[in-house]
């Protein structure tokens, strides 16, 4: 599926091809902190299909407890997470953040990882009273 992405301030725009079957929720504690949310939703795009159309993302190199490094790209102006890659100048994949994609409503997650650190209260929010317009 062709996807179009943009950060909140629209300084960074990009496009790519993704496989909707590979949309994943990550419940790891790094994703919780980095997103400010209970989990992150991402989908990989191969480097051949990823095209940065405008802007220059900033990079934060995250070192996991295992020592593994990943480059996390985000908008320097508004902070929106854009993608992550291996710690390489020519990565094979760009892991796109689904919330920044125009097509996000058509990209429901198909699996989740790091379930042992999943926040129990985030697993089913359907019973929380909804108030529109807030
Ligand atoms: Zn921005
Ligand atoms: Zn994670």
PDB file of C-alpha atoms and ligand atoms in Angstrom:
ATOM      1  CA  UNK A   1       0.000   0.000   0.000  1.00  0.00           C
ATOM      2  CA  UNK A   2       1.263   3.457  -0.897  1.00  0.00           C
ATOM      3  CA  UNK A   3       1.388   5.704   2.185  1.00  0.00           C
ATOM      4  CA  UNK A   4       1.929   9.410   2.682  1.00  0.00           C
ATOM      5  CA  UNK A   5       3.378  10.800   5.886  1.00  0.00           C
ATOM      6  CA  UNK A   6       3.740  14.228   7.445  1.00  0.00           C
ATOM      7  CA  UNK A   7       4.770  15.578  10.826  1.00  0.00           C
ATOM      8  CA  UNK A   8       2.388  17.827  12.737  1.00  0.00           C
ATOM      9  CA  UNK A   9       3.960  21.114  11.530  1.00  0.00           C
ATOM     10  CA  UNK A  10       4.187  19.750   7.936  1.00  0.00           C
ATOM     11  CA  UNK A  11       7.901  20.606   7.627  1.00  0.00           C
ATOM     12  CA  UNK A  12       8.635  16.927   6.987  1.00  0.00           C
ATOM     13  CA  UNK A  13       6.731  14.942   4.386  1.00  0.00           C
ATOM     14  CA  UNK A  14       7.490  11.510   2.984  1.00  0.00           C
ATOM     15  CA  UNK A  15       6.017   8.598   1.076  1.00  0.00           C
ATOM     16  CA  UNK A  16       6.633   4.862   0.956  1.00  0.00           C
ATOM     17  CA  UNK A  17       5.191   1.434   0.173  1.00  0.00           C
ATOM     18  CA  UNK A  18       4.159  -0.715   3.140  1.00  0.00           C
ATOM     19  CA  UNK A  19       2.618  -4.131   3.674  1.00  0.00           C
ATOM     20  CA  UNK A  20      -0.488  -3.633   5.873  1.00  0.00           C
ATOM     21  CA  UNK A  21       0.002  -7.187   7.216  1.00  0.00           C
ATOM     22  CA  UNK A  22       3.158  -5.994   8.978  1.00  0.00           C
ATOM     23  CA  UNK A  23       1.667  -3.267  11.184  1.00  0.00           C
ATOM     24  CA  UNK A  24       2.898  -3.918  14.721  1.00  0.00           C
ATOM     25  CA  UNK A  25       2.231  -2.616  18.214  1.00  0.00           C
ATOM     26  CA  UNK A  26       5.346  -2.354  20.350  1.00  0.00           C
ATOM     27  CA  UNK A  27       4.747  -2.380  24.097  1.00  0.00           C
ATOM     28  CA  UNK A  28       8.394  -1.970  25.097  1.00  0.00           C
ATOM     29  CA  UNK A  29       9.204   0.583  27.777  1.00  0.00           C
ATOM     30  CA  UNK A  30      11.451   2.555  25.375  1.00  0.00           C
ATOM     31  CA  UNK A  31       8.483   3.063  23.030  1.00  0.00           C
ATOM     32  CA  UNK A  32       6.282   4.070  25.964  1.00  0.00           C
ATOM     33  CA  UNK A  33       8.722   6.817  26.980  1.00  0.00           C
ATOM     34  CA  UNK A  34       9.630   7.933  23.444  1.00  0.00           C
ATOM     35  CA  UNK A  35       6.007   8.260  22.349  1.00  0.00           C
ATOM     36  CA  UNK A  36       4.539   9.480  25.639  1.00  0.00           C
ATOM     37  CA  UNK A  37       1.893   6.791  25.056  1.00  0.00           C
ATOM     38  CA  UNK A  38       1.188   3.242  26.250  1.00  0.00           C
ATOM     39  CA  UNK A  39       2.512   1.734  23.005  1.00  0.00           C
ATOM     40  CA  UNK A  40       3.851   2.554  19.564  1.00  0.00           C
ATOM     41  CA  UNK A  41       2.361   1.415  16.233  1.00  0.00           C
ATOM     42  CA  UNK A  42       4.806   1.023  13.346  1.00  0.00           C
ATOM     43  CA  UNK A  43       5.097  -0.523   9.903  1.00  0.00           C
ATOM     44  CA  UNK A  44       8.298  -1.186   7.952  1.00  0.00           C
ATOM     45  CA  UNK A  45       8.975   0.191   4.477  1.00  0.00           C
ATOM     46  CA  UNK A  46      11.875  -1.005   2.370  1.00  0.00           C
ATOM     47  CA  UNK A  47      14.504   1.669   1.748  1.00  0.00           C
ATOM     48  CA  UNK A  48      13.885   1.533  -2.032  1.00  0.00           C
ATOM     49  CA  UNK A  49      10.328   2.749  -1.555  1.00  0.00           C
ATOM     50  CA  UNK A  50      10.914   5.345   1.165  1.00  0.00           C
ATOM     51  CA  UNK A  51      11.196   8.883  -0.182  1.00  0.00           C
ATOM     52  CA  UNK A  52      11.686  11.967   1.945  1.00  0.00           C
ATOM     53  CA  UNK A  53       9.803  14.701   0.086  1.00  0.00           C
ATOM     54  CA  UNK A  54      10.512  17.706   2.310  1.00  0.00           C
ATOM     55  CA  UNK A  55      12.415  18.613   5.452  1.00  0.00           C
ATOM     56  CA  UNK A  56      15.347  17.091   7.287  1.00  0.00           C
ATOM     57  CA  UNK A  57      14.514  14.938  10.313  1.00  0.00           C
ATOM     58  CA  UNK A  58      16.684  15.101  13.430  1.00  0.00           C
ATOM     59  CA  UNK A  59      18.119  11.868  14.739  1.00  0.00           C
ATOM     60  CA  UNK A  60      18.383  10.341  18.173  1.00  0.00           C
ATOM     61  CA  UNK A  61      20.440   7.169  18.451  1.00  0.00           C
ATOM     62  CA  UNK A  62      18.746   4.952  20.996  1.00  0.00           C
ATOM     63  CA  UNK A  63      20.836   2.315  22.752  1.00  0.00           C
ATOM     64  CA  UNK A  64      18.758  -0.584  24.056  1.00  0.00           C
ATOM     65  CA  UNK A  65      19.566  -2.502  27.238  1.00  0.00           C
ATOM     66  CA  UNK A  66      21.011  -5.159  24.910  1.00  0.00           C
ATOM     67  CA  UNK A  67      23.453  -2.605  23.492  1.00  0.00           C
ATOM     68  CA  UNK A  68      21.702  -2.563  20.106  1.00  0.00           C
ATOM     69  CA  UNK A  69      21.523   0.884  18.530  1.00  0.00           C
ATOM     70  CA  UNK A  70      18.655   2.257  16.443  1.00  0.00           C
ATOM     71  CA  UNK A  71      18.357   5.639  14.783  1.00  0.00           C
ATOM     72  CA  UNK A  72      15.113   7.393  15.641  1.00  0.00           C
ATOM     73  CA  UNK A  73      14.117  10.212  13.301  1.00  0.00           C
ATOM     74  CA  UNK A  74      11.798  13.040  14.313  1.00  0.00           C
ATOM     75  CA  UNK A  75      10.855  16.539  13.234  1.00  0.00           C
ATOM     76  CA  UNK A  76      13.281  19.091  14.759  1.00  0.00           C
ATOM     77  CA  UNK A  77      10.489  21.679  14.926  1.00  0.00           C
ATOM     78  CA  UNK A  78       7.415  19.852  16.239  1.00  0.00           C
ATOM     79  CA  UNK A  79       8.944  16.627  17.590  1.00  0.00           C
ATOM     80  CA  UNK A  80       6.685  14.236  15.689  1.00  0.00           C
ATOM     81  CA  UNK A  81       8.310  10.774  15.420  1.00  0.00           C
ATOM     82  CA  UNK A  82       8.827   9.882  11.757  1.00  0.00           C
ATOM     83  CA  UNK A  83      10.774   6.628  11.473  1.00  0.00           C
ATOM     84  CA  UNK A  84      13.522   4.449  12.859  1.00  0.00           C
ATOM     85  CA  UNK A  85      16.299   2.529  11.137  1.00  0.00           C
ATOM     86  CA  UNK A  86      19.306   0.370  11.879  1.00  0.00           C
ATOM     87  CA  UNK A  87      22.360   2.400  12.939  1.00  0.00           C
ATOM     88  CA  UNK A  88      23.604   2.647   9.351  1.00  0.00           C
ATOM     89  CA  UNK A  89      23.819   5.278   6.613  1.00  0.00           C
ATOM     90  CA  UNK A  90      22.252   2.829   4.160  1.00  0.00           C
ATOM     91  CA  UNK A  91      19.547   0.969   6.117  1.00  0.00           C
ATOM     92  CA  UNK A  92      17.457  -1.739   4.468  1.00  0.00           C
ATOM     93  CA  UNK A  93      14.224  -0.619   6.118  1.00  0.00           C
ATOM     94  CA  UNK A  94      12.531   2.444   7.498  1.00  0.00           C
ATOM     95  CA  UNK A  95      10.158   1.639  10.320  1.00  0.00           C
ATOM     96  CA  UNK A  96       7.403   4.215   9.874  1.00  0.00           C
ATOM     97  CA  UNK A  97       5.271   5.528  12.731  1.00  0.00           C
ATOM     98  CA  UNK A  98       1.705   4.762  11.750  1.00  0.00           C
ATOM     99  CA  UNK A  99       0.228   7.809  13.527  1.00  0.00           C
ATOM    100  CA  UNK A 100       2.051  10.087  11.080  1.00  0.00           C
ATOM    101  CA  UNK A 101       0.583   8.391   8.008  1.00  0.00           C
ATOM    102  CA  UNK A 102      -2.464   9.820   6.256  1.00  0.00           C
ATOM    103  CA  UNK A 103      -3.695   6.220   5.713  1.00  0.00           C
ATOM    104  CA  UNK A 104      -3.491   5.271   9.446  1.00  0.00           C
ATOM    105  CA  UNK A 105      -7.196   4.429   9.727  1.00  0.00           C
ATOM    106  CA  UNK A 106      -6.628   1.670   7.152  1.00  0.00           C
ATOM    107  CA  UNK A 107      -3.577   0.254   8.947  1.00  0.00           C
ATOM    108  CA  UNK A 108      -4.848  -1.688  11.975  1.00  0.00           C
ATOM    109  CA  UNK A 109      -2.110  -3.587  13.865  1.00  0.00           C
ATOM    110  CA  UNK A 110      -1.757  -7.301  13.093  1.00  0.00           C
ATOM    111  CA  UNK A 111       0.487  -8.318  15.982  1.00  0.00           C
ATOM    112  CA  UNK A 112       2.113  -6.957  19.135  1.00  0.00           C
ATOM    113  CA  UNK A 113       5.546  -7.384  20.630  1.00  0.00           C
ATOM    114  CA  UNK A 114       7.131  -6.879  24.066  1.00  0.00           C
ATOM    115  CA  UNK A 115       3.852  -7.953  25.652  1.00  0.00           C
ATOM    116  CA  UNK A 116       5.395  -8.451  29.073  1.00  0.00           C
ATOM    117  CA  UNK A 117       5.747  -4.678  29.497  1.00  0.00           C
ATOM    118  CA  UNK A 118       2.289  -3.895  28.070  1.00  0.00           C
ATOM    119  CA  UNK A 119       0.267  -1.581  30.293  1.00  0.00           C
ATOM    120  CA  UNK A 120      -2.855  -3.459  31.411  1.00  0.00           C
ATOM    121  CA  UNK A 121      -5.044  -0.321  31.350  1.00  0.00           C
ATOM    122  CA  UNK A 122      -4.238   0.267  27.675  1.00  0.00           C
ATOM    123  CA  UNK A 123      -5.380  -3.161  26.493  1.00  0.00           C
ATOM    124  CA  UNK A 124      -9.063  -2.278  26.332  1.00  0.00           C
ATOM    125  CA  UNK A 125     -10.176   1.342  26.416  1.00  0.00           C
ATOM    126  CA  UNK A 126     -13.644   0.628  24.987  1.00  0.00           C
ATOM    127  CA  UNK A 127     -15.240   0.887  28.444  1.00  0.00           C
ATOM    128  CA  UNK A 128     -13.860   4.353  29.196  1.00  0.00           C
ATOM    129  CA  UNK A 129     -16.579   7.014  28.872  1.00  0.00           C
ATOM    130  CA  UNK A 130     -16.163   9.075  25.710  1.00  0.00           C
ATOM    131  CA  UNK A 131     -16.644  12.836  25.586  1.00  0.00           C
ATOM    132  CA  UNK A 132     -16.592  14.330  22.109  1.00  0.00           C
ATOM    133  CA  UNK A 133     -15.073  17.683  21.270  1.00  0.00           C
ATOM    134  CA  UNK A 134     -12.304  17.578  23.895  1.00  0.00           C
TER     135      UNK A 134
HETATM  136 ZN1  LIG B   1       7.185  19.061  12.247  1.00  0.00          ZN
HETATM  137 ZN1  LIG B   2       9.293  -0.634  21.332  1.00  0.00          ZN
END
